[in-house]
PDB file of C-alpha atoms in Angstrom:
ATOM      1  CA  ASP Y1448      12.752  16.154  15.335  1.00 74.00           C
ATOM      2  CA  VAL Y1449      11.821  15.016  11.862  1.00 82.00           C
ATOM      3  CA  GLU Y1450       9.774  11.850  11.793  1.00 87.00           C
ATOM      4  CA  LEU Y1451       8.521   9.299   9.255  1.00 90.00           C
ATOM      5  CA  LEU Y1452       5.167  10.927   8.982  1.00 90.00           C
ATOM      6  CA  HIS Y1453       6.800  14.264   8.070  1.00 92.00           C
ATOM      7  CA  VAL Y1454       8.924  12.761   5.314  1.00 92.00           C
ATOM      8  CA  LYS Y1455       6.006  10.649   3.875  1.00 93.00           C
ATOM      9  CA  LYS Y1456       3.623  13.543   3.847  1.00 93.00           C
ATOM     10  CA  THR Y1457       6.314  15.708   1.984  1.00 93.00           C
ATOM     11  CA  LEU Y1458       7.011  12.956  -0.697  1.00 93.00           C
ATOM     12  CA  GLU Y1459       3.283  12.551  -1.302  1.00 93.00           C
ATOM     13  CA  SER Y1460       2.652  16.127  -1.742  1.00 94.00           C
ATOM     14  CA  LEU Y1461       5.108  16.408  -4.570  1.00 92.00           C
ATOM     15  CA  ASN Y1462       2.998  14.295  -6.826  1.00 92.00           C
ATOM     16  CA  LEU Y1463       6.020  12.339  -8.055  1.00 91.00           C
ATOM     17  CA  SER Y1464       5.829   9.276 -10.164  1.00 90.00           C
ATOM     18  CA  ASN Y1465       6.637   6.055  -8.381  1.00 91.00           C
ATOM     19  CA  TYR Y1466      10.007   5.743  -9.825  1.00 87.00           C
ATOM     20  CA  SER Y1467      10.955   9.327  -8.769  1.00 91.00           C
ATOM     21  CA  TYR Y1468       9.157   8.924  -5.341  1.00 92.00           C
ATOM     22  CA  ASN Y1469      11.470   5.871  -4.740  1.00 92.00           C
ATOM     23  CA  LYS Y1470      14.639   7.773  -5.997  1.00 90.00           C
ATOM     24  CA  ALA Y1471      13.820  10.744  -3.794  1.00 93.00           C
ATOM     25  CA  LYS Y1472      13.269   8.501  -0.758  1.00 93.00           C
ATOM     26  CA  ILE Y1473      16.780   6.922  -1.352  1.00 91.00           C
ATOM     27  CA  HIS Y1474      18.661  10.183  -1.457  1.00 90.00           C
ATOM     28  CA  LEU Y1475      16.843  11.564   1.602  1.00 93.00           C
ATOM     29  CA  SER Y1476      17.608   8.282   3.566  1.00 91.00           C
ATOM     30  CA  SER Y1477      21.170   8.838   2.445  1.00 88.00           C
ATOM     31  CA  LEU Y1478      21.176  12.510   4.008  1.00 90.00           C
ATOM     32  CA  PHE Y1479      19.371  11.379   7.227  1.00 90.00           C
ATOM     33  CA  THR Y1480      21.906   8.468   7.814  1.00 89.00           C
ATOM     34  CA  ASP Y1481      24.678  11.126   7.679  1.00 87.00           C
ATOM     35  CA  LEU Y1482      22.689  13.174  10.219  1.00 88.00           C
ATOM     36  CA  VAL Y1483      22.368  10.286  12.483  1.00 88.00           C
ATOM     37  CA  ASP Y1484      26.067   9.550  12.355  1.00 87.00           C
ATOM     38  CA  GLU Y1485      26.672  13.117  13.352  1.00 87.00           C
ATOM     39  CA  GLY Y1486      24.442  13.014  16.278  1.00 86.00           C
ATOM     40  CA  CYS Y1487      21.895  15.612  14.789  1.00 88.00           C
ATOM     41  CA  ILE Y1488      19.023  13.038  14.985  1.00 89.00           C
ATOM     42  CA  LYS Y1489      18.608   9.691  16.643  1.00 88.00           C
ATOM     43  CA  VAL Y1490      16.636   7.767  14.098  1.00 90.00           C
ATOM     44  CA  ASN Y1491      16.655   8.048  10.184  1.00 92.00           C
ATOM     45  CA  PRO Y1492      12.985   8.990   9.538  1.00 91.00           C
ATOM     46  CA  CYS Y1493      12.951   7.205   6.118  1.00 91.00           C
ATOM     47  CA  THR Y1494      13.262   3.799   7.654  1.00 88.00           C
ATOM     48  CA  GLY Y1495       9.881   2.051   7.356  1.00 87.00           C
ATOM     49  CA  ILE Y1496       8.742   4.152   4.366  1.00 91.00           C
ATOM     50  CA  LYS Y1497       7.822   1.442   1.706  1.00 91.00           C
ATOM     51  CA  SER Y1498       9.041   1.843  -1.949  1.00 91.00           C
ATOM     52  CA  LYS Y1499       6.329   2.002  -4.479  1.00 90.00           C
ATOM     53  CA  ARG Y1500       5.898  -0.385  -7.293  1.00 87.00           C
ATOM     54  CA  HIS Y1501       6.760   0.929 -10.661  1.00 76.00           C
ATOM     55  CA  ILE Y1502       7.032  -0.585 -14.366  1.00 74.00           C
ATOM     56  CA  VAL Y1503      10.708  -1.083 -15.153  1.00 67.00           C
ATOM     57  CA  GLU Y1504      10.990   0.312 -18.710  1.00 66.00           C
ATOM     58  CA  ARG Y1505      13.258  -1.201 -21.376  1.00 68.00           C
ATOM     59  CA  LYS Y1506      16.382   0.642 -21.669  1.00 73.00           C
ATOM     60  CA  GLU Y1507      16.898   2.629 -24.708  1.00 86.00           C
ATOM     61  CA  ILE Y1508      19.675   2.069 -27.078  1.00 91.00           C
ATOM     62  CA  PHE Y1509      21.330   3.397 -30.256  1.00 94.00           C
ATOM     63  CA  THR Y1510      20.725   1.908 -33.646  1.00 93.00           C
ATOM     64  CA  ASP Y1511      23.788   0.819 -35.691  1.00 94.00           C
ATOM     65  CA  GLU Y1512      22.706   3.784 -38.130  1.00 96.00           C
ATOM     66  CA  GLU Y1513      22.462   6.228 -35.274  1.00 97.00           C
ATOM     67  CA  LEU Y1514      25.900   5.087 -34.185  1.00 96.00           C
ATOM     68  CA  LYS Y1515      27.538   5.526 -37.639  1.00 96.00           C
ATOM     69  CA  ILE Y1516      26.073   9.119 -37.874  1.00 97.00           C
ATOM     70  CA  ILE Y1517      27.269  10.011 -34.595  1.00 98.00           C
ATOM     71  CA  SER Y1518      30.729   8.612 -35.002  1.00 97.00           C
ATOM     72  CA  ASP Y1519      31.182  10.193 -38.309  1.00 97.00           C
ATOM     73  CA  HIS Y1520      29.951  13.556 -36.955  1.00 98.00           C
ATOM     74  CA  ILE Y1521      32.407  13.328 -34.026  1.00 98.00           C
ATOM     75  CA  GLU Y1522      35.293  12.247 -36.181  1.00 97.00           C
ATOM     76  CA  THR Y1523      34.669  15.140 -38.911  1.00 97.00           C
ATOM     77  CA  ASN Y1524      33.613  18.084 -36.460  1.00 97.00           C
ATOM     78  CA  ASN Y1525      34.855  17.180 -32.892  1.00 97.00           C
ATOM     79  CA  ASN Y1526      38.013  15.098 -33.549  1.00 96.00           C
ATOM     80  CA  HIS Y1527      39.425  15.947 -30.019  1.00 96.00           C
ATOM     81  CA  PHE Y1528      36.432  14.114 -28.594  1.00 98.00           C
ATOM     82  CA  TYR Y1529      36.621  10.977 -30.648  1.00 98.00           C
ATOM     83  CA  ASN Y1530      38.977   9.065 -28.447  1.00 98.00           C
ATOM     84  CA  PHE Y1531      36.816   9.616 -25.391  1.00 98.00           C
ATOM     85  CA  PHE Y1532      33.627   8.487 -27.490  1.00 98.00           C
ATOM     86  CA  GLN Y1533      35.146   5.230 -28.441  1.00 97.00           C
ATOM     87  CA  ILE Y1534      36.825   4.384 -25.090  1.00 97.00           C
ATOM     88  CA  PHE Y1535      33.701   5.177 -23.135  1.00 97.00           C
ATOM     89  CA  TYR Y1536      31.491   3.340 -25.527  1.00 96.00           C
ATOM     90  CA  MET Y1537      33.860   0.182 -25.364  1.00 95.00           C
ATOM     91  CA  SER Y1538      34.387   0.341 -21.577  1.00 93.00           C
ATOM     92  CA  GLY Y1539      30.958  -0.474 -20.057  1.00 88.00           C
ATOM     93  CA  CYS Y1540      31.730   2.045 -17.573  1.00 93.00           C
ATOM     94  CA  ARG Y1541      30.097   5.427 -16.247  1.00 93.00           C
ATOM     95  CA  VAL Y1542      31.179   8.806 -17.416  1.00 95.00           C
ATOM     96  CA  PRO Y1543      32.769   9.886 -13.943  1.00 94.00           C
ATOM     97  CA  GLU Y1544      34.620   6.339 -13.891  1.00 95.00           C
ATOM     98  CA  ILE Y1545      36.412   7.256 -17.168  1.00 97.00           C
ATOM     99  CA  LEU Y1546      37.002  10.959 -16.264  1.00 97.00           C
ATOM    100  CA  GLY Y1547      38.704   9.776 -12.989  1.00 95.00           C
ATOM    101  CA  LEU Y1548      41.226   7.656 -14.769  1.00 97.00           C
ATOM    102  CA  LYS Y1549      44.849   8.684 -14.528  1.00 97.00           C
ATOM    103  CA  ARG Y1550      47.888   7.220 -16.589  1.00 96.00           C
ATOM    104  CA  THR Y1551      49.049   5.047 -13.815  1.00 96.00           C
ATOM    105  CA  ASP Y1552      45.525   3.343 -13.734  1.00 97.00           C
ATOM    106  CA  VAL Y1553      45.983   2.095 -17.343  1.00 97.00           C
ATOM    107  CA  ASN Y1554      48.088  -1.057 -18.110  1.00 96.00           C
ATOM    108  CA  LEU Y1555      48.218  -1.576 -21.830  1.00 95.00           C
ATOM    109  CA  GLU Y1556      50.475  -4.651 -21.447  1.00 94.00           C
ATOM    110  CA  LYS Y1557      47.736  -6.471 -19.562  1.00 94.00           C
ATOM    111  CA  SER Y1558      44.930  -4.751 -21.365  1.00 94.00           C
ATOM    112  CA  GLU Y1559      43.647  -3.329 -17.942  1.00 95.00           C
ATOM    113  CA  PHE Y1560      42.588  -0.282 -16.259  1.00 96.00           C
ATOM    114  CA  THR Y1561      41.461   0.325 -12.667  1.00 96.00           C
ATOM    115  CA  ILE Y1562      38.502   2.528 -11.844  1.00 95.00           C
ATOM    116  CA  THR Y1563      37.276   4.031  -8.473  1.00 90.00           C
ATOM    117  CA  LEU Y1564      33.618   3.411  -7.950  1.00 84.00           C
ATOM    118  CA  LYS Y1565      31.175   3.640  -5.139  1.00 73.00           C
ATOM    119  CA  LYS Y1566      29.570   0.425  -3.851  1.00 69.00           C
ATOM    120  CA  GLY Y1567      27.126   1.182  -0.949  1.00 65.00           C
ATOM    121  CA  GLU Y1568      28.706   3.603   1.229  1.00 69.00           C
ATOM    122  CA  LEU Y1569      32.168   2.506   0.253  1.00 78.00           C
ATOM    123  CA  TYR Y1570      34.707   3.573  -2.618  1.00 84.00           C
ATOM    124  CA  VAL Y1571      36.609   0.688  -4.188  1.00 88.00           C
ATOM    125  CA  ARG Y1572      39.182   0.215  -6.696  1.00 91.00           C
ATOM    126  CA  GLU Y1573      38.103  -2.363  -9.426  1.00 90.00           C
ATOM    127  CA  LYS Y1574      39.902  -3.514 -12.577  1.00 92.00           C
ATOM    128  CA  ARG Y1575      38.342  -3.623 -15.974  1.00 93.00           C
ATOM    129  CA  ALA Y1576      39.342  -5.028 -19.252  1.00 92.00           C
ATOM    130  CA  ILE Y1577      40.470  -3.157 -22.489  1.00 95.00           C
ATOM    131  CA  ILE Y1578      38.830  -5.071 -25.117  1.00 93.00           C
ATOM    132  CA  PRO Y1579      40.878  -5.728 -28.233  1.00 92.00           C
ATOM    133  CA  ASP Y1580      38.988  -3.346 -30.583  1.00 93.00           C
ATOM    134  CA  ALA Y1581      39.497  -0.312 -28.176  1.00 95.00           C
ATOM    135  CA  VAL Y1582      43.332  -0.732 -27.682  1.00 96.00           C
ATOM    136  CA  PRO Y1583      44.042   1.549 -30.719  1.00 96.00           C
ATOM    137  CA  PHE Y1584      42.181   4.363 -29.125  1.00 97.00           C
ATOM    138  CA  TRP Y1585      43.792   3.895 -25.664  1.00 97.00           C
ATOM    139  CA  ILE Y1586      47.254   3.879 -27.328  1.00 97.00           C
ATOM    140  CA  ASN Y1587      46.641   7.089 -29.121  1.00 97.00           C
ATOM    141  CA  GLN Y1588      45.222   8.835 -26.033  1.00 97.00           C
ATOM    142  CA  LEU Y1589      48.124   7.663 -23.783  1.00 96.00           C
ATOM    143  CA  GLN Y1590      50.458   9.150 -26.216  1.00 94.00           C
ATOM    144  CA  ASN Y1591      49.869  12.583 -25.017  1.00 92.00           C
ATOM    145  CA  ALA Y1592      49.898  11.920 -21.180  1.00 94.00           C
ATOM    146  CA  LEU Y1593      53.131  13.357 -20.167  1.00 91.00           C
ATOM    147  CA  PHE Y1594      53.137  12.499 -16.400  1.00 95.00           C
ATOM    148  CA  ASP Y1595      51.842   9.524 -14.557  1.00 93.00           C
ATOM    149  CA  ASP Y1596      49.494  11.453 -12.346  1.00 95.00           C
ATOM    150  CA  ASP Y1597      47.982  13.116 -15.487  1.00 97.00           C
ATOM    151  CA  PHE Y1598      44.230  12.354 -16.102  1.00 97.00           C
ATOM    152  CA  ILE Y1599      43.657  10.533 -19.313  1.00 97.00           C
ATOM    153  CA  PHE Y1600      40.723  12.899 -20.121  1.00 98.00           C
ATOM    154  CA  SER Y1601      41.170  16.415 -18.599  1.00 97.00           C
ATOM    155  CA  PHE Y1602      39.667  19.552 -20.223  1.00 96.00           C
ATOM    156  CA  PHE Y1603      39.261  19.540 -24.157  1.00 96.00           C
ATOM    157  CA  TYR Y1604      39.454  15.696 -23.666  1.00 97.00           C
ATOM    158  CA  GLN Y1605      43.228  15.736 -23.546  1.00 96.00           C
ATOM    159  CA  PRO Y1606      45.498  14.441 -20.910  1.00 97.00           C
ATOM    160  CA  GLY Y1607      46.145  16.900 -18.044  1.00 97.00           C
ATOM    161  CA  PRO Y1608      46.526  17.640 -14.444  1.00 96.00           C
ATOM    162  CA  ASP Y1609      42.756  18.522 -13.583  1.00 97.00           C
ATOM    163  CA  GLU Y1610      39.960  16.049 -13.306  1.00 96.00           C
ATOM    164  CA  MET Y1611      36.920  17.359 -15.492  1.00 96.00           C
ATOM    165  CA  HIS Y1612      33.598  17.179 -13.997  1.00 96.00           C
ATOM    166  CA  ARG Y1613      31.018  15.001 -15.697  1.00 95.00           C
ATOM    167  CA  SER Y1614      28.627  17.849 -16.309  1.00 96.00           C
ATOM    168  CA  TYR Y1615      31.170  19.090 -19.118  1.00 97.00           C
ATOM    169  CA  VAL Y1616      30.626  15.880 -20.930  1.00 97.00           C
ATOM    170  CA  TYR Y1617      26.975  15.959 -20.816  1.00 97.00           C
ATOM    171  CA  LYS Y1618      26.608  19.592 -21.910  1.00 97.00           C
ATOM    172  CA  PHE Y1619      29.125  18.815 -24.810  1.00 98.00           C
ATOM    173  CA  TRP Y1620      27.124  15.711 -25.916  1.00 98.00           C
ATOM    174  CA  LYS Y1621      24.039  17.748 -25.996  1.00 97.00           C
ATOM    175  CA  SER Y1622      25.458  20.693 -27.856  1.00 97.00           C
ATOM    176  CA  LYS Y1623      27.942  19.261 -30.034  1.00 97.00           C
ATOM    177  CA  VAL Y1624      26.620  15.754 -30.878  1.00 98.00           C
ATOM    178  CA  SER Y1625      23.037  15.259 -30.131  1.00 97.00           C
ATOM    179  CA  THR Y1626      21.550  18.578 -31.177  1.00 97.00           C
ATOM    180  CA  PRO Y1627      23.592  18.840 -34.518  1.00 97.00           C
ATOM    181  CA  THR Y1628      22.754  15.164 -35.513  1.00 97.00           C
ATOM    182  CA  GLY Y1629      19.111  15.408 -34.279  1.00 97.00           C
ATOM    183  CA  ILE Y1630      19.808  12.124 -32.448  1.00 97.00           C
ATOM    184  CA  ASN Y1631      18.189  13.060 -29.035  1.00 95.00           C
ATOM    185  CA  LYS Y1632      19.615  10.520 -26.857  1.00 95.00           C
ATOM    186  CA  SER Y1633      21.954  10.992 -24.011  1.00 95.00           C
ATOM    187  CA  ILE Y1634      25.675   9.841 -23.917  1.00 96.00           C
ATOM    188  CA  TYR Y1635      24.847   7.284 -21.181  1.00 93.00           C
ATOM    189  CA  ILE Y1636      22.795   5.229 -23.534  1.00 93.00           C
ATOM    190  CA  LEU Y1637      26.197   4.318 -25.185  1.00 95.00           C
ATOM    191  CA  LYS Y1638      26.742   2.058 -22.255  1.00 91.00           C
ATOM    192  CA  HIS Y1639      23.417   0.448 -22.511  1.00 89.00           C
ATOM    193  CA  THR Y1640      24.202  -0.049 -26.350  1.00 91.00           C
ATOM    194  CA  PHE Y1641      27.517  -1.753 -25.742  1.00 89.00           C
ATOM    195  CA  LEU Y1642      26.146  -3.891 -23.138  1.00 85.00           C
ATOM    196  CA  ASP Y1643      23.294  -4.927 -25.419  1.00 84.00           C
ATOM    197  CA  LYS Y1644      25.945  -5.755 -28.268  1.00 85.00           C
ATOM    198  CA  VAL Y1645      27.903  -7.718 -25.701  1.00 81.00           C
ATOM    199  CA  GLU Y1646      24.884  -9.895 -24.879  1.00 77.00           C
ATOM    200  CA  ASP Y1647      23.832 -10.297 -28.513  1.00 75.00           C
ATOM    201  CA  ALA Y1648      27.343 -11.584 -29.276  1.00 69.00           C
ATOM    202  CA  ASN Y1649      26.840 -14.254 -26.577  1.00 62.00           C
ATOM    203  CA  PHE Y1650      29.127 -12.665 -24.031  1.00 58.00           C
ATOM    204  CA  SER Y1651      27.793 -11.660 -20.531  1.00 51.00           C
ATOM    205  CA  ALA Y1652      26.672  -8.234 -20.127  1.00 45.00           C
ATOM    206  CA  GLN Y1653      26.987  -8.697 -16.324  1.00 49.00           C
ATOM    207  CA  ILE Y1654      30.778  -9.482 -16.726  1.00 49.00           C
ATOM    208  CA  ALA Y1655      31.263  -6.545 -19.207  1.00 52.00           C
ATOM    209  CA  ALA Y1656      29.901  -4.023 -16.784  1.00 52.00           C
ATOM    210  CA  GLY Y1657      31.274  -5.565 -13.595  1.00 51.00           C
ATOM    211  CA  HIS Y1658      27.966  -6.452 -12.146  1.00 49.00           C
ATOM    212  CA  ARG Y1659      27.664  -8.871  -9.358  1.00 48.00           C
ATOM    213  CA  ASN Y1660      24.099 -10.336  -8.366  1.00 49.00           C
ATOM    214  CA  ASP Y1661      25.835 -13.373  -6.812  1.00 50.00           C
ATOM    215  CA  ASN Y1662      27.732 -11.710  -4.136  1.00 49.00           C
ATOM    216  CA  THR Y1663      27.611 -14.378  -1.547  1.00 40.00           C
ATOM    217  CA  THR Y1664      29.002 -17.014  -3.828  1.00 39.00           C
ATOM    218  CA  ALA Y1665      31.602 -14.628  -4.857  1.00 45.00           C
ATOM    219  CA  ILE Y1666      33.003 -14.376  -1.278  1.00 40.00           C
ATOM    220  CA  TYR Y1667      33.904 -17.958  -1.137  1.00 38.00           C
ATOM    221  CA  THR Y1668      35.205 -18.444  -4.780  1.00 43.00           C
ATOM    222  CA  VAL Y1669      39.021 -17.809  -4.904  1.00 44.00           C
ATOM    223  CA  GLY Y1670      40.105 -16.242  -8.182  1.00 58.00           C
ATOM    224  CA  ARG Y1671      36.680 -15.209  -9.277  1.00 57.00           C
ATOM    225  CA  GLU Y1672      37.636 -11.473  -9.928  1.00 65.00           C
ATOM    226  CA  LYS Y1673      40.656 -12.705 -11.963  1.00 70.00           C
ATOM    227  CA  ARG Y1674      38.436 -14.872 -14.100  1.00 67.00           C
ATOM    228  CA  ARG Y1675      36.068 -12.092 -14.646  1.00 68.00           C
ATOM    229  CA  LEU Y1676      38.656  -9.834 -15.842  1.00 74.00           C
ATOM    230  CA  GLU Y1677      39.950 -12.327 -18.205  1.00 76.00           C
ATOM    231  CA  ALA Y1678      36.630 -13.073 -19.689  1.00 71.00           C
ATOM    232  CA  GLN Y1679      36.210  -9.428 -20.288  1.00 73.00           C
ATOM    233  CA  LYS Y1680      39.403  -9.300 -22.423  1.00 77.00           C
ATOM    234  CA  GLN Y1681      37.848 -11.868 -24.881  1.00 74.00           C
ATOM    235  CA  ILE Y1682      34.847  -9.565 -25.766  1.00 77.00           C
ATOM    236  CA  ARG Y1683      35.035  -8.478 -29.351  1.00 75.00           C
ATOM    237  CA  ILE Y1684      32.826  -5.516 -30.259  1.00 77.00           C
ATOM    238  CA  SER Y1685      33.780  -3.573 -33.151  1.00 76.00           C
ATOM    239  CA  ALA Y1686      34.557   0.335 -32.867  1.00 80.00           C
ATOM    240  CA  VAL Y1687      31.936   2.586 -34.393  1.00 81.00           C
TER     241      VAL Y1687
END
């Protein structure tokens, strides 16, 4: 059987940074948990391996000038990507969460959409708000969705029956946006930038992103999710 010592020695031999070491341990632990569930092994060998301390670096964001350059470039050269760019930027969501949206997941009348996200070992459905400045881009995108089960952003960033994998977005951003503009930052930094602007405008970034650091209290608070959603709808961050 694989034991704690085997896993620890393997991780140490890779000469990883403390951050990468901790990430690798998490992924291995998830794998071994599945093996325990299947009866292949009796104990998760990662249990008991301590995480290493690492310095949490300040998250990088786009400057206003960089956002303007990127927005102008996309609108001029890759217009079919423009709605995705604006909607993703003003959603506070992850790329897979936006790609997984279907027409039926969006309620324009209530300014809401429902995403599927993983929390721990479970997949849950959670409502997010469409902020006022993002509404025109949602309306424009939904006009081309012919069927209720169409994904809002399928291939070529148009509504369609197939769910696009996130790797297509990352590759597109790198080759069509990042390289031509010379702004070497990933698309995911749009999320950090939006949340930073939300915080700067005296709104709560925790509310905008749907994060919960107060889970225990939330269990006993009736209507908290509804209030959180309504608070999201009041966020005003201008489109790029």
